[in-house]
PDB file of C-alpha atoms in Angstrom:
ATOM      1  CA  MET E   1    -207.602 -55.494-104.636  1.00 78.00           C
ATOM      2  CA  ASP E   2    -205.618 -52.243-104.402  1.00 90.00           C
ATOM      3  CA  GLU E   3    -206.512 -49.498-101.912  1.00 89.00           C
ATOM      4  CA  LEU E   4    -207.721 -46.921-104.412  1.00 90.00           C
ATOM      5  CA  ARG E   5    -210.117 -49.420-105.973  1.00 92.00           C
ATOM      6  CA  MET E   6    -211.471 -50.345-102.530  1.00 92.00           C
ATOM      7  CA  ILE E   7    -211.883 -46.677-101.642  1.00 92.00           C
ATOM      8  CA  LYS E   8    -213.777 -46.030-104.883  1.00 92.00           C
ATOM      9  CA  LEU E   9    -216.107 -48.974-104.208  1.00 93.00           C
ATOM     10  CA  ILE E  10    -216.750 -47.779-100.670  1.00 92.00           C
ATOM     11  CA  ARG E  11    -217.495 -44.247-101.869  1.00 91.00           C
ATOM     12  CA  LYS E  12    -219.626 -45.322-104.803  1.00 91.00           C
ATOM     13  CA  ASN E  13    -221.952 -47.814-103.168  1.00 89.00           C
ATOM     14  CA  GLY E  14    -220.778 -48.424 -99.608  1.00 89.00           C
ATOM     15  CA  ASP E  15    -219.267 -51.775-100.599  1.00 90.00           C
ATOM     16  CA  ARG E  16    -219.080 -53.751 -97.357  1.00 92.00           C
ATOM     17  CA  ALA E  17    -216.540 -56.293 -98.637  1.00 94.00           C
ATOM     18  CA  ALA E  18    -214.191 -53.531 -99.790  1.00 93.00           C
ATOM     19  CA  ALA E  19    -214.559 -51.751 -96.429  1.00 93.00           C
ATOM     20  CA  ASP E  20    -213.841 -54.985 -94.537  1.00 94.00           C
ATOM     21  CA  GLU E  21    -210.750 -55.651 -96.641  1.00 95.00           C
ATOM     22  CA  LEU E  22    -209.450 -52.104 -96.282  1.00 94.00           C
ATOM     23  CA  ILE E  23    -209.972 -52.122 -92.509  1.00 93.00           C
ATOM     24  CA  GLY E  24    -208.448 -55.595 -92.266  1.00 95.00           C
ATOM     25  CA  ARG E  25    -205.220 -54.376 -93.834  1.00 95.00           C
ATOM     26  CA  TYR E  26    -204.631 -51.764 -91.140  1.00 94.00           C
ATOM     27  CA  TYR E  27    -206.627 -52.833 -88.098  1.00 95.00           C
ATOM     28  CA  ASP E  28    -203.858 -54.575 -86.147  1.00 95.00           C
ATOM     29  CA  GLU E  29    -201.308 -51.851 -86.915  1.00 93.00           C
ATOM     30  CA  ILE E  30    -203.625 -49.049 -85.795  1.00 94.00           C
ATOM     31  CA  TYR E  31    -204.682 -51.028 -82.718  1.00 95.00           C
ATOM     32  CA  ARG E  32    -201.007 -51.443 -81.699  1.00 92.00           C
ATOM     33  CA  PHE E  33    -200.385 -47.735 -82.346  1.00 90.00           C
ATOM     34  CA  VAL E  34    -203.265 -46.817 -80.024  1.00 91.00           C
ATOM     35  CA  LYS E  35    -202.545 -49.474 -77.382  1.00 90.00           C
ATOM     36  CA  ARG E  36    -198.929 -48.342 -77.006  1.00 85.00           C
ATOM     37  CA  GLN E  37    -200.246 -44.930 -76.052  1.00 83.00           C
ATOM     38  CA  ILE E  38    -203.315 -45.836 -74.040  1.00 82.00           C
ATOM     39  CA  GLY E  39    -201.906 -48.873 -72.240  1.00 80.00           C
ATOM     40  CA  ASN E  40    -205.329 -50.430 -71.760  1.00 83.00           C
ATOM     41  CA  ALA E  41    -206.439 -53.099 -74.244  1.00 89.00           C
ATOM     42  CA  ASP E  42    -210.174 -52.457 -73.863  1.00 90.00           C
ATOM     43  CA  THR E  43    -209.856 -48.700 -74.261  1.00 90.00           C
ATOM     44  CA  ALA E  44    -207.495 -49.186 -77.209  1.00 91.00           C
ATOM     45  CA  PHE E  45    -210.025 -51.536 -78.809  1.00 94.00           C
ATOM     46  CA  ASP E  46    -212.836 -48.984 -78.379  1.00 93.00           C
ATOM     47  CA  LEU E  47    -210.710 -46.144 -79.700  1.00 94.00           C
ATOM     48  CA  THR E  48    -209.583 -48.232 -82.686  1.00 95.00           C
ATOM     49  CA  GLN E  49    -213.232 -48.876 -83.507  1.00 94.00           C
ATOM     50  CA  GLU E  50    -213.907 -45.130 -83.364  1.00 94.00           C
ATOM     51  CA  ILE E  51    -210.947 -44.493 -85.652  1.00 95.00           C
ATOM     52  CA  PHE E  52    -212.231 -46.849 -88.327  1.00 95.00           C
ATOM     53  CA  ILE E  53    -215.791 -45.584 -88.022  1.00 93.00           C
ATOM     54  CA  SER E  54    -214.473 -42.070 -88.526  1.00 93.00           C
ATOM     55  CA  CYS E  55    -212.341 -43.262 -91.430  1.00 93.00           C
ATOM     56  CA  LEU E  56    -215.322 -44.823 -93.207  1.00 93.00           C
ATOM     57  CA  ARG E  57    -217.558 -41.822 -92.505  1.00 92.00           C
ATOM     58  CA  THR E  58    -215.030 -39.390 -93.928  1.00 92.00           C
ATOM     59  CA  ILE E  59    -213.491 -41.513 -96.674  1.00 92.00           C
ATOM     60  CA  SER E  60    -215.036 -39.198 -99.251  1.00 89.00           C
ATOM     61  CA  HIS E  61    -212.547 -36.563 -98.022  1.00 87.00           C
ATOM     62  CA  TYR E  62    -209.539 -38.734 -98.788  1.00 88.00           C
ATOM     63  CA  ASP E  63    -207.787 -37.386-101.866  1.00 86.00           C
ATOM     64  CA  PRO E  64    -204.816 -39.440-103.096  1.00 82.00           C
ATOM     65  CA  LYS E  65    -203.489 -36.387-104.942  1.00 82.00           C
ATOM     66  CA  ARG E  66    -203.511 -34.220-101.816  1.00 78.00           C
ATOM     67  CA  ASN E  67    -202.733 -36.799 -99.139  1.00 67.00           C
ATOM     68  CA  ALA E  68    -199.420 -38.628 -99.080  1.00 70.00           C
ATOM     69  CA  SER E  69    -201.038 -42.070 -98.855  1.00 84.00           C
ATOM     70  CA  PHE E  70    -204.128 -43.700 -97.403  1.00 90.00           C
ATOM     71  CA  LYS E  71    -202.007 -45.060 -94.549  1.00 89.00           C
ATOM     72  CA  THR E  72    -200.754 -41.552 -93.708  1.00 85.00           C
ATOM     73  CA  TRP E  73    -204.315 -40.215 -93.842  1.00 88.00           C
ATOM     74  CA  LEU E  74    -205.458 -43.047 -91.553  1.00 92.00           C
ATOM     75  CA  TYR E  75    -202.663 -42.289 -89.078  1.00 89.00           C
ATOM     76  CA  LYS E  76    -203.791 -38.651 -89.015  1.00 87.00           C
ATOM     77  CA  ILE E  77    -207.253 -39.821 -87.974  1.00 91.00           C
ATOM     78  CA  ALA E  78    -205.767 -42.177 -85.379  1.00 92.00           C
ATOM     79  CA  THR E  79    -203.518 -39.458 -83.991  1.00 87.00           C
ATOM     80  CA  ASN E  80    -206.380 -36.973 -83.812  1.00 86.00           C
ATOM     81  CA  LYS E  81    -208.633 -39.463 -82.022  1.00 89.00           C
ATOM     82  CA  THR E  82    -205.867 -40.330 -79.559  1.00 86.00           C
ATOM     83  CA  VAL E  83    -205.180 -36.666 -78.877  1.00 80.00           C
ATOM     84  CA  ASP E  84    -208.921 -36.135 -78.319  1.00 81.00           C
ATOM     85  CA  TYR E  85    -208.945 -39.064 -75.896  1.00 83.00           C
ATOM     86  CA  PHE E  86    -206.189 -37.549 -73.776  1.00 76.00           C
ATOM     87  CA  ARG E  87    -207.746 -34.087 -73.957  1.00 72.00           C
ATOM     88  CA  SER E  88    -210.951 -35.502 -72.548  1.00 70.00           C
ATOM     89  CA  ARG E  89    -209.131 -36.992 -69.580  1.00 61.00           C
ATOM     90  CA  ALA E  90    -209.388 -35.085 -66.336  1.00 38.00           C
ATOM     91  CA  TYR E  91    -205.728 -34.800 -65.421  1.00 34.00           C
ATOM     92  CA  HIS E  92    -204.281 -32.262 -67.859  1.00 39.00           C
ATOM     93  CA  GLU E  93    -201.292 -30.290 -66.783  1.00 38.00           C
ATOM     94  CA  THR E  94    -200.286 -26.825 -67.821  1.00 36.00           C
ATOM     95  CA  ALA E  95    -197.902 -26.743 -70.776  1.00 38.00           C
ATOM     96  CA  LYS E  96    -194.386 -25.673 -69.894  1.00 40.00           C
ATOM     97  CA  THR E  97    -191.806 -24.011 -72.095  1.00 41.00           C
ATOM     98  CA  LEU E  98    -188.088 -24.583 -72.334  1.00 41.00           C
ATOM     99  CA  PRO E  99    -185.426 -22.058 -73.182  1.00 44.00           C
ATOM    100  CA  ILE E 100    -184.185 -22.434 -76.747  1.00 41.00           C
ATOM    101  CA  ASN E 101    -180.690 -23.384 -75.535  1.00 43.00           C
ATOM    102  CA  GLU E 102    -182.108 -26.638 -74.157  1.00 43.00           C
ATOM    103  CA  THR E 103    -183.197 -28.004 -77.517  1.00 42.00           C
ATOM    104  CA  GLU E 104    -180.101 -29.858 -78.715  1.00 44.00           C
ATOM    105  CA  PRO E 105    -180.661 -33.484 -79.752  1.00 45.00           C
ATOM    106  CA  ILE E 106    -180.117 -35.981 -76.979  1.00 44.00           C
ATOM    107  CA  ALA E 107    -179.677 -39.715 -76.834  1.00 45.00           C
ATOM    108  CA  GLU E 108    -183.120 -41.089 -76.102  1.00 51.00           C
ATOM    109  CA  PRO E 109    -183.127 -44.931 -76.091  1.00 50.00           C
ATOM    110  CA  ASP E 110    -183.062 -45.191 -72.287  1.00 55.00           C
ATOM    111  CA  PHE E 111    -186.000 -42.813 -72.003  1.00 55.00           C
ATOM    112  CA  VAL E 112    -187.978 -44.509 -74.798  1.00 54.00           C
ATOM    113  CA  ARG E 113    -187.454 -47.936 -73.163  1.00 57.00           C
ATOM    114  CA  LYS E 114    -189.484 -46.723 -70.192  1.00 57.00           C
ATOM    115  CA  PHE E 115    -192.536 -46.795 -72.471  1.00 57.00           C
ATOM    116  CA  GLU E 116    -192.620 -50.568 -72.045  1.00 58.00           C
ATOM    117  CA  ASN E 117    -194.195 -49.795 -68.662  1.00 61.00           C
ATOM    118  CA  SER E 118    -197.865 -49.009 -69.309  1.00 63.00           C
ATOM    119  CA  ASP E 119    -198.181 -46.921 -66.123  1.00 74.00           C
ATOM    120  CA  PHE E 120    -195.325 -44.699 -67.272  1.00 76.00           C
ATOM    121  CA  THR E 121    -196.815 -44.470 -70.766  1.00 75.00           C
ATOM    122  CA  GLU E 122    -200.191 -43.412 -69.395  1.00 77.00           C
ATOM    123  CA  LYS E 123    -198.641 -40.704 -67.215  1.00 81.00           C
ATOM    124  CA  VAL E 124    -196.506 -39.343 -70.049  1.00 82.00           C
ATOM    125  CA  CYS E 125    -199.407 -39.356 -72.512  1.00 80.00           C
ATOM    126  CA  ALA E 126    -201.615 -37.596 -69.983  1.00 80.00           C
ATOM    127  CA  PHE E 127    -198.908 -34.964 -69.505  1.00 85.00           C
ATOM    128  CA  ILE E 128    -198.494 -34.571 -73.264  1.00 84.00           C
ATOM    129  CA  GLY E 129    -202.265 -34.137 -73.568  1.00 81.00           C
ATOM    130  CA  GLY E 130    -201.838 -30.656 -72.124  1.00 83.00           C
ATOM    131  CA  LEU E 131    -199.255 -29.600 -74.715  1.00 85.00           C
ATOM    132  CA  PRO E 132    -199.860 -27.984 -78.107  1.00 87.00           C
ATOM    133  CA  TYR E 133    -201.567 -30.203 -80.644  1.00 85.00           C
ATOM    134  CA  ASP E 134    -198.688 -30.329 -83.150  1.00 86.00           C
ATOM    135  CA  THR E 135    -196.261 -31.354 -80.397  1.00 89.00           C
ATOM    136  CA  GLN E 136    -198.599 -34.185 -79.408  1.00 87.00           C
ATOM    137  CA  LYS E 137    -198.795 -35.401 -83.004  1.00 87.00           C
ATOM    138  CA  ILE E 138    -195.020 -35.316 -83.464  1.00 90.00           C
ATOM    139  CA  PHE E 139    -194.503 -37.319 -80.286  1.00 89.00           C
ATOM    140  CA  GLN E 140    -197.172 -39.888 -81.104  1.00 86.00           C
ATOM    141  CA  LEU E 141    -196.073 -40.430 -84.670  1.00 86.00           C
ATOM    142  CA  HIS E 142    -192.394 -40.775 -83.731  1.00 87.00           C
ATOM    143  CA  ILE E 143    -192.659 -42.853 -80.554  1.00 83.00           C
ATOM    144  CA  PHE E 144    -195.758 -44.940 -81.222  1.00 80.00           C
ATOM    145  CA  GLY E 145    -196.042 -44.849 -85.004  1.00 81.00           C
ATOM    146  CA  GLU E 146    -192.272 -45.153 -85.509  1.00 81.00           C
ATOM    147  CA  TYR E 147    -192.357 -42.484 -88.217  1.00 83.00           C
ATOM    148  CA  THR E 148    -189.117 -40.785 -89.291  1.00 87.00           C
ATOM    149  CA  PHE E 149    -188.820 -37.038 -88.825  1.00 90.00           C
ATOM    150  CA  ALA E 150    -189.079 -36.584 -92.597  1.00 87.00           C
ATOM    151  CA  ALA E 151    -192.321 -38.597 -92.687  1.00 84.00           C
ATOM    152  CA  ILE E 152    -193.741 -36.626 -89.752  1.00 87.00           C
ATOM    153  CA  ALA E 153    -192.835 -33.354 -91.460  1.00 86.00           C
ATOM    154  CA  ALA E 154    -194.676 -34.470 -94.594  1.00 82.00           C
ATOM    155  CA  THR E 155    -197.667 -35.661 -92.574  1.00 80.00           C
ATOM    156  CA  ILE E 156    -198.166 -32.489 -90.552  1.00 82.00           C
ATOM    157  CA  GLY E 157    -196.909 -30.033 -93.152  1.00 84.00           C
ATOM    158  CA  GLN E 158    -194.024 -28.526 -91.187  1.00 87.00           C
ATOM    159  CA  PRO E 159    -190.310 -28.327 -92.004  1.00 90.00           C
ATOM    160  CA  GLU E 160    -188.287 -31.289 -90.794  1.00 89.00           C
ATOM    161  CA  SER E 161    -186.049 -28.963 -88.741  1.00 90.00           C
ATOM    162  CA  SER E 162    -189.115 -27.679 -86.844  1.00 90.00           C
ATOM    163  CA  VAL E 163    -190.325 -31.208 -86.215  1.00 91.00           C
ATOM    164  CA  LYS E 164    -186.939 -32.243 -84.807  1.00 91.00           C
ATOM    165  CA  SER E 165    -186.677 -29.123 -82.675  1.00 91.00           C
ATOM    166  CA  LYS E 166    -190.135 -29.637 -81.172  1.00 91.00           C
ATOM    167  CA  TYR E 167    -189.476 -33.323 -80.578  1.00 92.00           C
ATOM    168  CA  TYR E 168    -186.137 -32.827 -78.816  1.00 91.00           C
ATOM    169  CA  ARG E 169    -187.528 -29.950 -76.780  1.00 90.00           C
ATOM    170  CA  LEU E 170    -190.319 -32.255 -75.669  1.00 90.00           C
ATOM    171  CA  ILE E 171    -187.950 -35.105 -74.842  1.00 88.00           C
ATOM    172  CA  ASN E 172    -185.892 -32.740 -72.654  1.00 88.00           C
ATOM    173  CA  LEU E 173    -189.071 -31.561 -70.953  1.00 89.00           C
ATOM    174  CA  LEU E 174    -190.204 -35.148 -70.352  1.00 88.00           C
ATOM    175  CA  ARG E 175    -186.802 -36.143 -68.981  1.00 86.00           C
ATOM    176  CA  LYS E 176    -187.028 -33.324 -66.437  1.00 87.00           C
ATOM    177  CA  GLU E 177    -190.686 -33.929 -65.616  1.00 86.00           C
ATOM    178  CA  PHE E 178    -190.225 -37.677 -65.135  1.00 84.00           C
ATOM    179  CA  ALA E 179    -186.625 -37.722 -63.865  1.00 82.00           C
ATOM    180  CA  ASP E 180    -187.635 -39.431 -60.637  1.00 81.00           C
ATOM    181  CA  TYR E 181    -189.718 -42.091 -62.343  1.00 71.00           C
ATOM    182  CA  GLY E 182    -188.124 -45.514 -61.818  1.00 59.00           C
TER     183      GLY E 182
END
């Protein structure tokens, strides 16, 4: 069954089978997206449940003409819930700004590889939790959702050049903040 048909059945009469099928298509992907950020399987499981509950509660707001795709809409919910999770954590730091001359693109694979360490990931995500919301979304979608800059720009409604600038500014900030991290 295609997504739009499932969505219509869920909206019309709360069709449980359609909801189960729709959730089943994306559950593992969203769980991995959340777990990469959270680092804790149990917390990621709980947050993934919240994401799908929110999705089903608000599915009447999904508009295929306005939203790029159901998957994109679902990732927006997942990103928002993950941002909320980190905002609720006690160890927020004050956002810092970088001079504009420090925003050139940089090679990032060595830095991104550090995310294989869940302790590092948790510290970075906690730090990012104190930054502006759009910066958090850009980071999460690129690093954990593996979105391209063009896809992120479409998802958050900003020019691709702004998305890249914010991302590279953030990467420079993170490199400085976590320079001593092994």
